Coordinates of C-alpha atoms (C1' of nucleotides) in Angstrom, one line a residue:
Chain A
X24 CA 249.4 86.5 127.3
X25 CA 246.5 84.9 129.1
X26 CA 247.3 86.8 132.3
X27 CA 245.3 89.8 131.6
X28 CA 242.1 89.5 129.6
X29 CA 239.3 91.8 128.9
X30 CA 236.5 91.9 131.4
X31 CA 233.6 89.5 130.4
X32 CA 231.4 91.0 127.7
X33 CA 233.8 93.8 126.8
X34 CA 235.3 94.4 123.4
X35 CA 238.6 95.5 121.9
X36 CA 238.8 97.2 118.6
X37 CA 241.8 96.3 116.5
X38 CA 242.3 98.7 113.5
X39 CA 240.2 96.6 111.1
X40 CA 237.4 96.4 113.8
X41 CA 237.5 100.1 114.5
X42 CA 237.5 100.8 110.7
X43 CA 234.1 99.0 110.5
X44 CA 232.8 100.8 113.6
X45 CA 233.9 104.1 112.3
X46 CA 232.1 103.4 109.0
X47 CA 228.9 102.7 110.9
X48 CA 229.2 105.8 113.1
X49 CA 230.0 108.0 110.1
X50 CA 226.9 107.1 108.2
X51 CA 224.7 107.4 111.3
X52 CA 226.1 110.8 112.1
X53 CA 225.8 111.9 108.5
X54 CA 222.2 110.8 108.3
X55 CA 221.2 112.5 111.6
X56 CA 222.8 115.7 110.5
X57 CA 220.9 115.5 107.2
X58 CA 217.7 115.3 109.2
X59 CA 218.6 118.4 111.2
X60 CA 219.6 116.7 114.4
X61 CA 222.4 118.2 116.6
X62 CA 225.0 116.0 118.3
X63 CA 225.7 116.1 122.0
X64 CA 227.6 114.0 124.5
X65 CA 227.7 113.6 128.2
X66 CA 229.5 111.7 131.0
X67 CA 229.9 107.9 131.0
X68 CA 229.7 107.9 134.8
X69 CA 226.5 109.2 136.4
X70 CA 224.9 109.3 139.8
X71 CA 223.2 106.0 140.5
X72 CA 220.1 107.8 141.5
X73 CA 219.6 109.0 138.0
X74 CA 218.7 105.5 136.9
X75 CA 216.8 104.6 140.1
X76 CA 214.6 107.6 139.6
X77 CA 213.7 106.5 136.1
X78 CA 213.5 102.7 136.4
X79 CA 213.3 101.9 140.1
X80 CA 215.5 100.2 142.6
X81 CA 215.6 96.8 140.9
X82 CA 217.5 98.3 138.0
X83 CA 220.7 98.3 140.2
X84 CA 221.2 94.5 139.6
X85 CA 222.0 95.2 136.0
X86 CA 224.2 98.3 136.4
X87 CA 227.9 98.6 136.6
X88 CA 227.7 100.6 139.9
X89 CA 230.0 101.3 142.8
X90 CA 230.9 103.9 145.4
X91 CA 233.5 106.4 144.3
X92 CA 236.3 107.7 146.6
X93 CA 234.1 110.6 147.7
X94 CA 231.5 108.2 148.9
X95 CA 229.1 108.8 145.9
X96 CA 227.0 106.1 144.6
X97 CA 227.7 106.1 140.8
X98 CA 227.0 103.9 137.8
X99 CA 228.3 103.6 134.3
X100 CA 225.5 104.7 132.0
X101 CA 223.3 101.9 130.8
X102 CA 221.3 104.1 128.4
X103 CA 221.2 107.7 127.3
X104 CA 217.6 108.7 127.9
X105 CA 217.8 109.9 131.6
X106 CA 221.0 111.9 130.7
X107 CA 219.5 113.6 127.7
X108 CA 216.4 114.4 129.7
X109 CA 218.6 116.1 132.3
X110 CA 220.5 118.1 129.6
X111 CA 217.3 119.2 127.9
X112 CA 215.4 119.8 131.1
X113 CA 218.2 122.1 132.5
X114 CA 217.9 124.4 129.5
X115 CA 214.4 123.7 128.4
X116 CA 213.3 127.3 128.4
X117 CA 216.3 128.5 126.4
X118 CA 216.4 125.9 123.7
X119 CA 214.8 126.6 120.3
X120 CA 212.0 124.2 119.6
X121 CA 211.7 121.6 118.4
X122 CA 214.8 120.2 120.1
X123 CA 216.2 117.6 117.8
X124 CA 219.3 115.9 119.3
X125 CA 221.4 112.8 118.7
X126 CA 224.4 111.0 120.1
X127 CA 226.6 108.1 119.4
X128 CA 227.9 106.7 122.7
X129 CA 229.1 103.7 124.7
X130 CA 226.9 102.0 127.3
X131 CA 227.4 99.4 130.0
X132 CA 225.0 96.8 131.4
X133 CA 225.9 94.1 133.8
X134 CA 224.1 91.3 131.9
X135 CA 224.8 87.8 130.6
X136 CA 226.3 87.8 127.2
X137 CA 224.4 86.6 124.2
X138 CA 224.4 86.9 120.4
X139 CA 224.0 90.6 119.7
X140 CA 224.3 91.5 123.4
X141 CA 227.4 92.3 125.4
X142 CA 228.2 94.2 128.6
X143 CA 229.4 97.2 126.7
X144 CA 228.0 98.4 123.4
X145 CA 227.3 101.5 121.4
X146 CA 224.0 103.1 120.6
X147 CA 222.9 105.8 118.2
X148 CA 220.3 107.8 120.1
X149 CA 217.9 110.4 118.6
X150 CA 215.2 112.3 120.4
X151 CA 212.8 115.1 119.7
X152 CA 211.7 117.3 122.7
X153 CA 208.9 119.8 122.8
X154 CA 206.6 118.4 120.1
X155 CA 203.5 116.6 121.4
X156 CA 202.0 115.7 118.1
X157 CA 202.8 112.7 115.7
X158 CA 204.9 115.0 113.6
X159 CA 207.8 114.2 115.9
X160 CA 207.2 110.4 115.4
X161 CA 207.2 110.9 111.6
X162 CA 210.6 112.5 111.8
X163 CA 212.0 110.0 114.1
X164 CA 210.7 106.8 112.5
X165 CA 211.9 108.2 109.2
X166 CA 215.3 108.9 110.7
X167 CA 215.4 105.4 112.1
X168 CA 214.6 103.9 108.7
X169 CA 217.1 106.1 106.9
X170 CA 219.8 105.2 109.4
X171 CA 219.5 101.6 108.2
X172 CA 218.9 102.3 104.5
X173 CA 222.1 104.4 104.5
X174 CA 224.1 101.1 104.5
X175 CA 222.2 99.6 101.6
X176 CA 219.6 97.7 103.6
X177 CA 216.1 97.8 102.2
X178 CA 212.5 96.7 103.0
X179 CA 213.6 93.1 102.2
X180 CA 216.0 93.3 105.1
X181 CA 214.2 95.0 107.9
X182 CA 210.9 96.6 109.0
X183 CA 209.6 98.8 111.7
X184 CA 206.7 97.5 113.9
X185 CA 204.5 100.4 115.0
X186 CA 202.3 100.2 118.1
X187 CA 200.6 102.6 120.5
X188 CA 200.2 102.3 124.3
X189 CA 197.5 105.0 124.2
X190 CA 195.5 103.0 121.8
X191 CA 195.7 100.0 124.0
X192 CA 194.7 102.0 127.1
X193 CA 191.7 103.6 125.4
X194 CA 190.6 100.4 123.8
X195 CA 190.8 98.3 127.0
X196 CA 189.2 101.2 128.9
X197 CA 186.3 101.0 126.4
X198 CA 186.1 97.3 127.0
X199 CA 185.5 98.1 130.7
X200 CA 188.9 97.3 132.3
X201 CA 190.4 99.4 135.1
X202 CA 194.0 100.6 135.1
X203 CA 195.6 97.7 137.1
X204 CA 193.9 95.2 134.8
X205 CA 194.9 97.2 131.7
X206 CA 198.5 97.0 132.9
X207 CA 198.1 93.3 133.5
X208 CA 196.7 92.7 130.0
X209 CA 199.6 94.8 128.4
X210 CA 202.0 92.6 130.3
X211 CA 200.4 89.6 128.7
X212 CA 200.3 91.2 125.3
X213 CA 204.0 91.9 125.6
X214 CA 204.7 88.2 126.1
X215 CA 202.1 86.7 123.9
X216 CA 204.3 86.4 120.9
X217 CA 206.7 84.2 122.8
X218 CA 204.6 82.3 125.2
X219 CA 201.2 82.1 123.5
X220 CA 198.3 81.6 125.9
X221 CA 200.7 81.1 128.9
X222 CA 201.3 84.8 128.6
X223 CA 198.0 85.4 130.4
X224 CA 199.1 83.3 133.5
X225 CA 200.3 86.2 135.4
X226 CA 197.1 88.1 134.8
X227 CA 195.0 85.2 135.8
X228 CA 196.9 84.8 139.1
X229 CA 196.4 88.4 139.9
X230 CA 192.9 89.2 138.7
X231 CA 191.3 85.8 137.9
X232 CA 190.6 84.4 134.5
X233 CA 190.0 87.0 131.8
X234 CA 186.4 86.8 130.4
X235 CA 186.5 84.6 127.2
X236 CA 184.8 87.2 125.0
X237 CA 187.0 89.9 126.2
X238 CA 190.1 87.8 125.6
X239 CA 189.0 87.0 122.1
X240 CA 188.6 90.7 121.4
X241 CA 192.1 91.4 122.8
X242 CA 193.7 88.7 120.8
X243 CA 191.9 89.9 117.6
X244 CA 193.1 93.4 118.4
X245 CA 196.6 92.0 118.7
X246 CA 196.4 90.5 115.2
X247 CA 195.6 93.8 113.5
X248 CA 198.1 94.6 110.8
X249 CA 196.6 97.7 109.0
X250 CA 195.2 101.1 109.7
X251 CA 192.0 100.1 107.9
X252 CA 191.4 97.2 110.2
X253 CA 192.2 99.4 113.2
X254 CA 189.6 102.0 112.0
X255 CA 187.1 99.2 111.5
X256 CA 187.5 97.7 114.9
X257 CA 187.6 101.0 116.8
X258 CA 184.8 102.8 114.9
X259 CA 182.4 104.6 117.3
X260 CA 184.1 103.4 120.5
X261 CA 184.4 107.0 121.8
X262 CA 186.0 110.3 121.1
X263 CA 189.4 109.4 122.6
X264 CA 189.8 106.6 120.1
X265 CA 188.6 108.6 117.2
X266 CA 191.1 111.4 118.0
X267 CA 193.9 108.9 118.4
X268 CA 193.1 107.3 115.0
X269 CA 193.6 110.7 113.5
X270 CA 197.1 110.7 114.9
X271 CA 197.7 107.3 113.4
X272 CA 196.5 108.5 110.0
X273 CA 198.8 111.5 110.2
X274 CA 201.8 109.4 111.2
X275 CA 201.3 106.7 108.6
X276 CA 200.4 109.2 105.9
X277 CA 203.6 111.2 106.6
X278 CA 205.8 108.1 106.4
X279 CA 204.1 107.0 103.2
X280 CA 204.7 110.4 101.7
X281 CA 208.3 110.1 102.5
X282 CA 208.4 106.8 100.7
X283 CA 208.8 104.7 103.8
X284 CA 205.5 102.9 103.8
X285 CA 207.1 99.5 102.7
X286 CA 209.1 99.6 105.9
X287 CA 206.3 100.2 108.4
X288 CA 203.8 97.7 109.7
X289 CA 201.0 98.2 112.2
X290 CA 201.7 95.7 115.0
X291 CA 200.0 96.1 118.3
X292 CA 202.0 93.2 119.7
X293 CA 204.8 95.7 120.5
X294 CA 204.4 97.1 124.0
X295 CA 208.1 97.9 124.9
X296 CA 208.0 96.5 128.4
X297 CA 206.2 98.4 131.1
X298 CA 208.6 101.3 131.3
X299 CA 208.0 104.9 130.8
X300 CA 206.5 105.0 127.3
X301 CA 203.3 107.0 127.0
X302 CA 202.2 106.8 123.3
X303 CA 203.5 105.5 120.1
X304 CA 206.2 102.8 120.4
X305 CA 208.1 101.1 117.7
X306 CA 210.8 98.5 117.1
X307 CA 212.9 97.6 114.1
X308 CA 213.6 93.9 113.3
X309 CA 215.3 92.0 110.6
X310 CA 212.8 90.5 108.2
X311 CA 214.1 86.9 108.7
X312 CA 213.5 87.2 112.4
X313 CA 216.8 85.7 113.2
X314 CA 218.2 88.5 115.3
X315 CA 217.4 90.5 118.3
X316 CA 215.6 93.9 117.9
X317 CA 217.7 96.3 115.8
X318 CA 216.3 99.4 117.3
X319 CA 213.5 100.6 119.6
X320 CA 211.9 103.7 120.8
X321 CA 208.7 105.6 121.5
X322 CA 207.1 108.5 123.2
X323 CA 207.9 109.4 126.8
X324 CA 206.0 112.6 127.6
X325 CA 206.4 112.4 131.4
X326 CA 210.0 111.5 131.9
X327 CA 211.7 115.0 131.7
X328 CA 209.4 116.2 134.5
X329 CA 209.9 113.0 136.5
X330 CA 213.6 113.6 136.4
X331 CA 213.2 117.1 137.8
X332 CA 212.7 119.2 134.6
X333 CA 209.7 121.0 133.3
X334 CA 206.8 119.2 131.6
X335 CA 208.2 118.5 128.2
X336 CA 206.9 116.0 125.6
X337 CA 209.5 113.7 124.1
X338 CA 210.0 110.9 121.6
X339 CA 213.2 109.0 121.0
X340 CA 214.8 105.8 119.8
X341 CA 218.1 104.0 119.9
X342 CA 219.9 101.7 117.5
X343 CA 222.4 99.3 119.1
X344 CA 225.6 98.6 117.2
X345 CA 226.0 94.9 117.9
X346 CA 222.8 93.4 116.3
X347 CA 223.1 96.0 113.5
X348 CA 226.7 94.9 112.7
X349 CA 225.5 91.3 112.6
X350 CA 222.8 92.2 110.1
X351 CA 225.2 94.1 107.9
X352 CA 227.6 91.2 107.9
X353 CA 224.9 88.7 107.1
X354 CA 223.9 90.8 104.1
X355 CA 227.5 91.4 103.0
X356 CA 227.1 95.1 103.5
X357 CA 230.0 95.6 105.9
X358 CA 232.9 96.9 103.8
X359 CA 236.3 95.3 104.5
X360 CA 239.0 97.7 103.3
X361 CA 238.1 101.1 104.5
X362 CA 241.6 102.4 105.0
X363 CA 244.4 102.6 102.4
X364 CA 247.0 105.2 101.6
X365 CA 246.7 107.3 98.4
X366 CA 250.4 107.1 97.7
X367 CA 253.1 104.6 98.6
X368 CA 256.7 105.6 98.1
X369 CA 259.4 103.3 96.9
X370 CA 262.8 104.4 98.0
X371 CA 266.2 103.4 96.7
X372 CA 268.5 104.2 99.6
X373 CA 269.5 106.7 102.2
X374 CA 270.1 109.6 99.9
X375 CA 266.9 109.0 97.9
X376 CA 265.0 108.7 101.2
X377 CA 265.9 112.3 102.1
X378 CA 264.8 113.5 98.6
X379 CA 261.5 111.6 99.1
X380 CA 260.8 113.1 102.5
X381 CA 260.3 116.6 101.0
X382 CA 257.5 115.3 98.7
X383 CA 256.1 113.1 101.3
X384 CA 255.8 116.0 103.7
X385 CA 254.3 118.3 101.0
X386 CA 251.7 115.6 100.0
X387 CA 250.7 114.9 103.5
X388 CA 250.3 118.6 104.2
X389 CA 247.8 118.6 101.2
X390 CA 245.8 116.0 103.0
X391 CA 246.9 112.9 101.0
X392 CA 247.5 109.7 102.8
X393 CA 251.1 108.9 102.1
X394 CA 253.1 105.9 103.4
X395 CA 256.6 104.6 102.8
X396 CA 258.9 101.8 104.2
X397 CA 260.7 102.8 107.3
X398 CA 263.8 100.9 106.4
X399 CA 265.7 100.4 103.2
X400 CA 264.8 97.2 101.4
X401 CA 264.8 95.5 98.0
X402 CA 262.7 97.2 95.3
X403 CA 260.8 94.0 94.8
X404 CA 259.7 93.9 98.4
X405 CA 258.7 97.6 98.3
X406 CA 256.5 97.1 95.2
X407 CA 254.9 94.2 96.9
X408 CA 254.3 96.4 100.0
X409 CA 253.0 99.2 97.8
X410 CA 250.5 96.8 96.1
X411 CA 249.4 95.3 99.4
X412 CA 248.9 98.7 101.0
X413 CA 246.0 99.4 98.6
X414 CA 247.6 102.6 97.5
X415 CA 246.5 104.0 94.1
X416 CA 250.0 105.4 93.2
X417 CA 253.6 104.6 93.8
X418 CA 256.2 107.3 93.7
X419 CA 259.6 105.9 92.9
X420 CA 262.7 107.6 94.3
X421 CA 265.7 105.5 92.9
X422 CA 269.3 106.3 92.1
X423 CA 268.5 106.4 88.3
X424 CA 265.6 108.7 88.8
X425 CA 267.5 111.1 91.0
X426 CA 270.4 111.1 88.5
X427 CA 268.0 112.0 85.7
X428 CA 266.4 114.7 87.9
X429 CA 263.0 113.1 87.8
X430 CA 260.6 111.1 90.0
X431 CA 258.8 108.1 88.5
X432 CA 255.1 107.8 89.2
X433 CA 253.4 104.4 88.8
X434 CA 249.7 103.7 88.6
X435 CA 249.4 100.6 90.7
X436 CA 246.2 99.5 89.0
X437 CA 247.1 99.6 85.3
X438 CA 250.9 99.3 86.0
X439 CA 251.8 102.3 83.8
X440 CA 254.6 104.6 84.7
X441 CA 255.7 108.0 83.7
X442 CA 258.3 110.5 84.7
X443 CA 257.6 113.9 86.3
X444 CA 259.9 116.7 87.4
X445 CA 260.3 116.9 91.2
X446 CA 258.5 120.2 91.3
X447 CA 255.4 118.7 89.6
X448 CA 255.0 115.7 91.9
X449 CA 252.3 117.3 94.1
X450 CA 250.2 118.6 91.3
X451 CA 250.4 115.4 89.3
X452 CA 249.4 113.3 92.3
X453 CA 246.5 115.7 93.0
X454 CA 245.3 115.5 89.4
X455 CA 245.5 111.8 89.4
X456 CA 243.7 111.2 92.7
X457 CA 240.9 113.7 92.0
X458 CA 240.4 112.1 88.6
X459 CA 239.6 108.9 90.6
Chain B
rG4 C1' 221.3 84.4 138.7
rC5 C1' 220.2 79.2 136.1
rG6 C1' 221.1 75.3 132.3
rG7 C1' 223.7 73.1 128.0
rU8 C1' 228.3 73.1 125.4
rC9 C1' 233.3 74.2 124.4
rA10 C1' 238.7 75.9 125.4
rU11 C1' 245.7 73.2 121.7
rA12 C1' 250.3 79.1 118.0
rG13 C1' 247.6 85.7 116.0
rC14 C1' 243.4 82.6 113.0
rU15 C1' 241.2 77.6 111.4
rC16 C1' 242.2 73.0 113.3
rA17 C1' 244.9 67.8 113.9
rG18 C1' 246.9 65.2 118.0
rU19 C1' 245.6 57.2 118.3
rU20 C1' 244.0 52.8 124.4
rG21 C1' 247.5 58.0 128.7
rG22 C1' 253.9 57.3 126.3
rU23 C1' 260.1 60.7 123.2
rU24 C1' 261.3 67.4 122.5
rA25 C1' 253.0 69.0 120.9
rG26 C1' 252.0 69.4 114.8
rA27 C1' 249.7 71.3 109.9
rG28 C1' 247.6 75.2 106.9
rC29 C1' 246.9 80.3 106.8
rA30 C1' 249.1 84.8 108.8
rC31 C1' 253.7 87.2 110.4
rA32 C1' 259.3 87.8 109.7
rA33 C1' 264.1 86.9 107.1
rG34 C1' 266.7 85.1 102.7
rA35 C1' 266.8 83.6 97.5
rU36 C1' 266.3 89.2 95.3
rU37 C1' 269.9 96.9 95.8
rG38 C1' 265.3 98.2 90.0
rU39 C1' 259.4 96.6 89.4
rG40 C1' 253.5 93.3 92.2
rG41 C1' 249.7 89.7 95.9
rA42 C1' 253.7 83.8 93.0
rU43 C1' 257.4 80.0 94.3
rC44 C1' 261.2 77.9 97.3
rU45 C1' 264.2 77.9 101.9
rU46 C1' 264.4 79.4 106.8
rG47 C1' 262.7 81.6 111.3
rG48 C1' 259.9 83.6 115.5
rG49 C1' 255.7 82.3 118.0
rG50 C1' 252.6 77.4 122.9
rU51 C1' 252.6 77.4 130.9
rC52 C1' 247.8 72.6 125.5
rG53 C1' 242.6 78.6 129.5
rC54 C1' 244.0 78.4 134.9
rG55 C1' 244.5 75.4 139.6
rG56 C1' 244.5 70.8 141.9
rG57 C1' 244.1 65.3 141.7
rU58 C1' 245.1 60.2 139.7
rU59 C1' 249.6 58.0 137.3
rC60 C1' 256.2 55.9 136.5
rG61 C1' 254.2 59.3 132.8
rA62 C1' 248.5 63.9 131.4
rA63 C1' 246.9 68.2 125.8
rU64 C1' 244.4 63.2 126.7
rC65 C1' 241.3 60.7 132.7
rC66 C1' 238.8 63.1 137.4
rC67 C1' 237.5 67.5 140.4
rG68 C1' 237.3 72.7 140.7
rU69 C1' 237.7 77.4 138.5
rU70 C1' 237.9 81.3 134.6
rG71 C1' 236.4 82.6 129.9
rG72 C1' 233.7 81.9 125.0
rC73 C1' 229.3 80.3 122.5
rC74 C1' 223.9 78.8 122.8
rG75 C1' 219.4 79.0 125.6
rC76 C1' 216.4 80.7 130.2
rC77 C1' 215.5 85.2 133.4
rC78 C1' 216.1 90.2 131.8
rC79 C1' 216.5 93.5 127.8
rA80 C1' 215.8 100.6 130.0

RNA sequence: GCGGUCAUAGCUCAGUUGGUUAGAGCACAAGAUUGUGGAUCUUGGGGUCGCGGGUUCGAAUCCCGUUGGCCGCCCCA
């Protein structure tokens, strides 16, 4: 059996694995729908240029890409954002605003495997297009939090760190830095948590040592953990910052009114790489800090246009399934038995089997999950199978029952039995199941 | 791409200084058991000891290579 194995980093889902995955997907989908988001999907295979256009040439090293038989350069999708931008961009003028969309899809990245990271994984993606104000962020951060709370996680388990690339730009601008230097500082900020002072090495090499006073102010800014401190630090540093602070108040106020304040922290240490983000950015982490990021997102107002669409503001985030599953398992929130029949039939012999088939068929047509042994076997074995199946009821089709013109129905939990007429089987089962 | 570490049954693992036909528990299957529950007992199927090469009379065991897993680095859209 060792001849053919899965490609490195790829996963197989045996029924019990898929049951868990389906459970996760079901709650994500249910939550997104409750928030008024519409589901979409798109091809797994895309033109390679779609990702080069967004992320540059160097991205190719981490893509599953190849040339197809028609000579096209293609790649398995590593993320959903460029695809959804194309979808929305193509019909931007016809779509009702705001455009609130989500998807649950599989992605591929040619990377080294690690805990919570594989070469193929699933993400829940949600985006809002056409809304430039922080109202879109309120909705999305709320959805992100709810997507985790839906599983029983709470503010003891995870939190969302909220940051803002605009605020950094305006602040560093106010401190007198030009754009290349601002980008350099943001690069250092992104790495500061991990490398401490060494994070500024790259900046120093490129621009020379950062002025000590300036650096202290940047590090102090990095430490800010509340809106009040933010307002205090930025008071009277110019109109841009004042206006931006109003957005912050609106965003945090909205989340507080939704009851999500305990989940959100101001944390300017989050920069989200140097990619395409243009405003608020946020990441969700487990409180213990043992796992990789659970989710991440932010505003990307320029990307739709960059990919050939009209100018269209956008915010979005994604939750990955691997780290999330690890967290659920850590907290004992991943259910084990998600699938069990409602009814298991115990069958005495060939003649009884034919009698049972009529009821089995009728019950299945009513939507009940019904199972039975494919081959005749001892009653003891069948009752054992019935109990192990997790079914609530057993229907007993034996010689004695048929001779008496009845079917025996057994409650597998309290082990009581009673007799019903064959014509009443369906209604009795229905009443029992619906009574819980 | 780099470094560390590991690889024996579906799973968890044992396997002595290199020595007969590689074991246990769990799981699976059959029987005891053609009329009532997750038990017990008996039995069974299942292994190229990751793969390839080398040393040796003899390799699961030692050596080299390789593939894959795990952990970390780079990266993380």
